[in-house]
Every structure is written in C-alpha cells, then in structure tokens.
Amino acid sequence: MIVLAAFLDAYPYLADGPWADYRATYHILYNCFANDCRVWSHVMPGIGIDFARILEQDFSSGERCLLQLAQMIWSGRTEYNIIGVLAPLDHRNLQVAIEAIELRLATRFDWYCE
C-alpha cells in the first residue's frame, strides 16, 4: 500500500488539478484489482477507463463499491454517497477507499480505521 504522506511529499505536483482524479482512481485499481483481468482489459492507457464494461462483470458487493467509487472519482464527480460506497467494505478495502478519497482531495483525514 502507498503510504499517503510519503506519496504526497514525493509527488507534490500530483496533489491538485487533473492528476488528482487519475492518482486516486489508480490507487483503488492497483491496490484492489492489481491482477484482475476483468478490470485491466478495459483500462486503455492514454485513452481512458471503460467503467461501464468493467461493471458489467460479476464482482462481489465490496468490489463493486470500490469500482463505483473509482468511477465517481475518475469522472470528476464532487459529490459522493459515501455511506453507500463505504458501508459494505471490509477493513482493507475501506482503508484503500479512504486513501483514494484523501488522494483526490489532496488532504489527509484526522481519523482512520484500525
């Protein structure tokens, strides 16, 4: 997992602007779907991510929530149904989701999950 503070310190130019969506989306994809061809077969570097095709696949409820969060972030949405997205996640995936939101907002929350 990426240590958020170290990542933001190492790549301060990614903390804002158009890279924030990219960074946060890929944080979810790399940490939760690193070897999942259902996801990566629809990721086209330099072109985009076909979330509609990805979400046509069979995923667990937790995986689907993470992918929906990634889709919301990628599309630049600024309002999230955070309870609907985070409620079904286990500890590890909840941590990844929170880190992705922190990356998107270029800030760290004062709370965390143990």
mmCIF file of C-alpha atoms in Angstrom:
data_model
loop_
_atom_site.group_PDB
_atom_site.id
_atom_site.type_symbol
_atom_site.label_atom_id
_atom_site.label_comp_id
_atom_site.label_asym_id
_atom_site.label_seq_id
_atom_site.Cartn_x
_atom_site.Cartn_y
_atom_site.Cartn_z
ATOM 1 C CA MET A 1 0.000 0.000 0.000
ATOM 2 C CA ILE A 2 1.059 3.525 -0.645
ATOM 3 C CA VAL A 3 1.945 5.494 2.440
ATOM 4 C CA LEU A 4 -0.111 8.586 1.718
ATOM 5 C CA ALA A 5 2.032 11.214 3.432
ATOM 6 C CA ALA A 6 5.214 9.961 1.754
ATOM 7 C CA PHE A 7 3.460 9.801 -1.619
ATOM 8 C CA LEU A 8 2.196 13.380 -1.424
ATOM 9 C CA ASP A 9 5.612 14.573 -0.246
ATOM 10 C CA ALA A 10 7.394 12.756 -3.076
ATOM 11 C CA TYR A 11 4.990 13.918 -5.797
ATOM 12 C CA PRO A 12 3.634 17.319 -4.723
ATOM 13 C CA TYR A 13 2.743 18.240 -8.322
ATOM 14 C CA LEU A 14 0.149 15.436 -8.292
ATOM 15 C CA ALA A 15 -1.658 16.875 -5.281
ATOM 16 C CA ASP A 16 -4.006 19.055 -7.288
ATOM 17 C CA GLY A 17 -5.580 19.567 -10.657
ATOM 18 C CA PRO A 18 -6.258 16.933 -13.286
ATOM 19 C CA TRP A 19 -3.804 14.436 -11.791
ATOM 20 C CA ALA A 20 -5.805 14.122 -8.564
ATOM 21 C CA ASP A 21 -8.569 12.097 -10.268
ATOM 22 C CA TYR A 22 -6.019 9.891 -12.030
ATOM 23 C CA ARG A 23 -3.973 9.273 -8.895
ATOM 24 C CA ALA A 24 -6.990 8.442 -6.717
ATOM 25 C CA THR A 25 -8.589 6.149 -9.307
ATOM 26 C CA TYR A 26 -5.417 4.183 -9.921
ATOM 27 C CA HIS A 27 -4.848 3.900 -6.173
ATOM 28 C CA ILE A 28 -8.035 1.831 -5.974
ATOM 29 C CA LEU A 29 -7.307 -0.186 -9.116
ATOM 30 C CA TYR A 30 -3.707 -1.042 -8.207
ATOM 31 C CA ASN A 31 -4.399 -1.851 -4.567
ATOM 32 C CA CYS A 32 -7.587 -3.876 -5.005
ATOM 33 C CA PHE A 33 -7.534 -5.205 -8.567
ATOM 34 C CA ALA A 34 -3.832 -5.491 -9.392
ATOM 35 C CA ASN A 35 -4.102 -8.821 -11.246
ATOM 36 C CA ASP A 36 -7.758 -8.762 -12.222
ATOM 37 C CA CYS A 37 -8.204 -9.035 -15.997
ATOM 38 C CA ARG A 38 -11.914 -8.161 -15.608
ATOM 39 C CA VAL A 39 -10.679 -4.656 -14.780
ATOM 40 C CA TRP A 40 -7.412 -4.221 -16.677
ATOM 41 C CA SER A 41 -8.795 -5.454 -20.002
ATOM 42 C CA HIS A 42 -10.884 -2.256 -20.030
ATOM 43 C CA VAL A 43 -8.128 0.161 -18.968
ATOM 44 C CA MET A 44 -6.642 1.863 -22.008
ATOM 45 C CA PRO A 45 -3.527 3.886 -21.124
ATOM 46 C CA GLY A 46 -3.662 7.340 -22.614
ATOM 47 C CA ILE A 47 -7.293 6.868 -23.652
ATOM 48 C CA GLY A 48 -9.385 6.128 -20.591
ATOM 49 C CA ILE A 49 -11.135 3.539 -18.492
ATOM 50 C CA ASP A 50 -14.349 1.900 -19.676
ATOM 51 C CA PHE A 51 -16.106 1.598 -16.322
ATOM 52 C CA ALA A 52 -19.400 0.630 -17.979
ATOM 53 C CA ARG A 53 -17.770 -2.506 -19.423
ATOM 54 C CA ILE A 54 -15.935 -3.223 -16.175
ATOM 55 C CA LEU A 55 -19.129 -3.024 -14.134
ATOM 56 C CA GLU A 56 -20.885 -5.472 -16.489
ATOM 57 C CA GLN A 57 -18.671 -8.195 -14.969
ATOM 58 C CA ASP A 58 -19.517 -10.198 -11.851
ATOM 59 C CA PHE A 59 -17.994 -8.672 -8.709
ATOM 60 C CA SER A 60 -18.633 -9.033 -5.006
ATOM 61 C CA SER A 61 -20.587 -6.204 -3.390
ATOM 62 C CA GLY A 62 -17.390 -4.801 -1.870
ATOM 63 C CA GLU A 63 -15.509 -4.927 -5.172
ATOM 64 C CA ARG A 64 -18.433 -3.280 -6.958
ATOM 65 C CA CYS A 65 -18.492 -0.465 -4.383
ATOM 66 C CA LEU A 66 -14.784 0.170 -4.864
ATOM 67 C CA LEU A 67 -15.188 0.234 -8.635
ATOM 68 C CA GLN A 68 -18.128 2.617 -8.358
ATOM 69 C CA LEU A 69 -16.047 4.904 -6.144
ATOM 70 C CA ALA A 70 -13.200 4.749 -8.688
ATOM 71 C CA GLN A 71 -15.699 5.593 -11.443
ATOM 72 C CA MET A 72 -17.074 8.562 -9.499
ATOM 73 C CA ILE A 73 -13.577 9.899 -8.853
ATOM 74 C CA TRP A 74 -12.453 9.309 -12.464
ATOM 75 C CA SER A 75 -15.460 11.171 -13.826
ATOM 76 C CA GLY A 76 -14.661 14.196 -11.674
ATOM 77 C CA ARG A 77 -17.788 13.975 -9.545
ATOM 78 C CA THR A 78 -17.505 16.052 -6.415
ATOM 79 C CA GLU A 79 -20.446 14.597 -4.501
ATOM 80 C CA TYR A 80 -20.388 11.029 -3.270
ATOM 81 C CA ASN A 81 -22.920 8.848 -1.463
ATOM 82 C CA ILE A 82 -20.134 7.977 0.925
ATOM 83 C CA ILE A 83 -22.180 5.736 3.210
ATOM 84 C CA GLY A 84 -23.486 3.735 0.250
ATOM 85 C CA VAL A 85 -19.950 3.317 -1.069
ATOM 86 C CA LEU A 86 -18.130 2.543 2.169
ATOM 87 C CA ALA A 87 -20.698 0.559 4.183
ATOM 88 C CA PRO A 88 -20.158 -2.876 2.581
ATOM 89 C CA LEU A 89 -16.347 -2.730 2.606
ATOM 90 C CA ASP A 90 -14.100 -4.827 4.796
ATOM 91 C CA HIS A 91 -11.246 -3.198 6.728
ATOM 92 C CA ARG A 92 -8.591 -3.408 3.990
ATOM 93 C CA ASN A 93 -10.850 -2.139 1.230
ATOM 94 C CA LEU A 94 -12.256 0.596 3.473
ATOM 95 C CA GLN A 95 -8.707 1.798 4.088
ATOM 96 C CA VAL A 96 -7.971 1.852 0.339
ATOM 97 C CA ALA A 97 -11.217 3.773 -0.334
ATOM 98 C CA ILE A 98 -10.414 6.371 2.317
ATOM 99 C CA GLU A 99 -6.867 6.752 0.981
ATOM 100 C CA ALA A 100 -8.253 7.260 -2.543
ATOM 101 C CA ILE A 101 -10.613 9.968 -1.315
ATOM 102 C CA GLU A 102 -7.726 11.598 0.557
ATOM 103 C CA LEU A 103 -5.613 11.488 -2.604
ATOM 104 C CA ARG A 104 -8.442 13.021 -4.636
ATOM 105 C CA LEU A 105 -8.897 15.823 -2.128
ATOM 106 C CA ALA A 106 -5.122 16.232 -1.623
ATOM 107 C CA THR A 107 -5.625 16.147 2.126
ATOM 108 C CA ARG A 108 -5.459 13.662 4.958
ATOM 109 C CA PHE A 109 -8.348 12.963 7.272
ATOM 110 C CA ASP A 110 -7.750 13.149 11.010
ATOM 111 C CA TRP A 111 -9.424 9.795 11.568
ATOM 112 C CA TYR A 112 -8.534 6.320 10.395
ATOM 113 C CA CYS A 113 -9.707 2.725 10.670
ATOM 114 C CA GLU A 114 -7.977 0.090 12.734
#
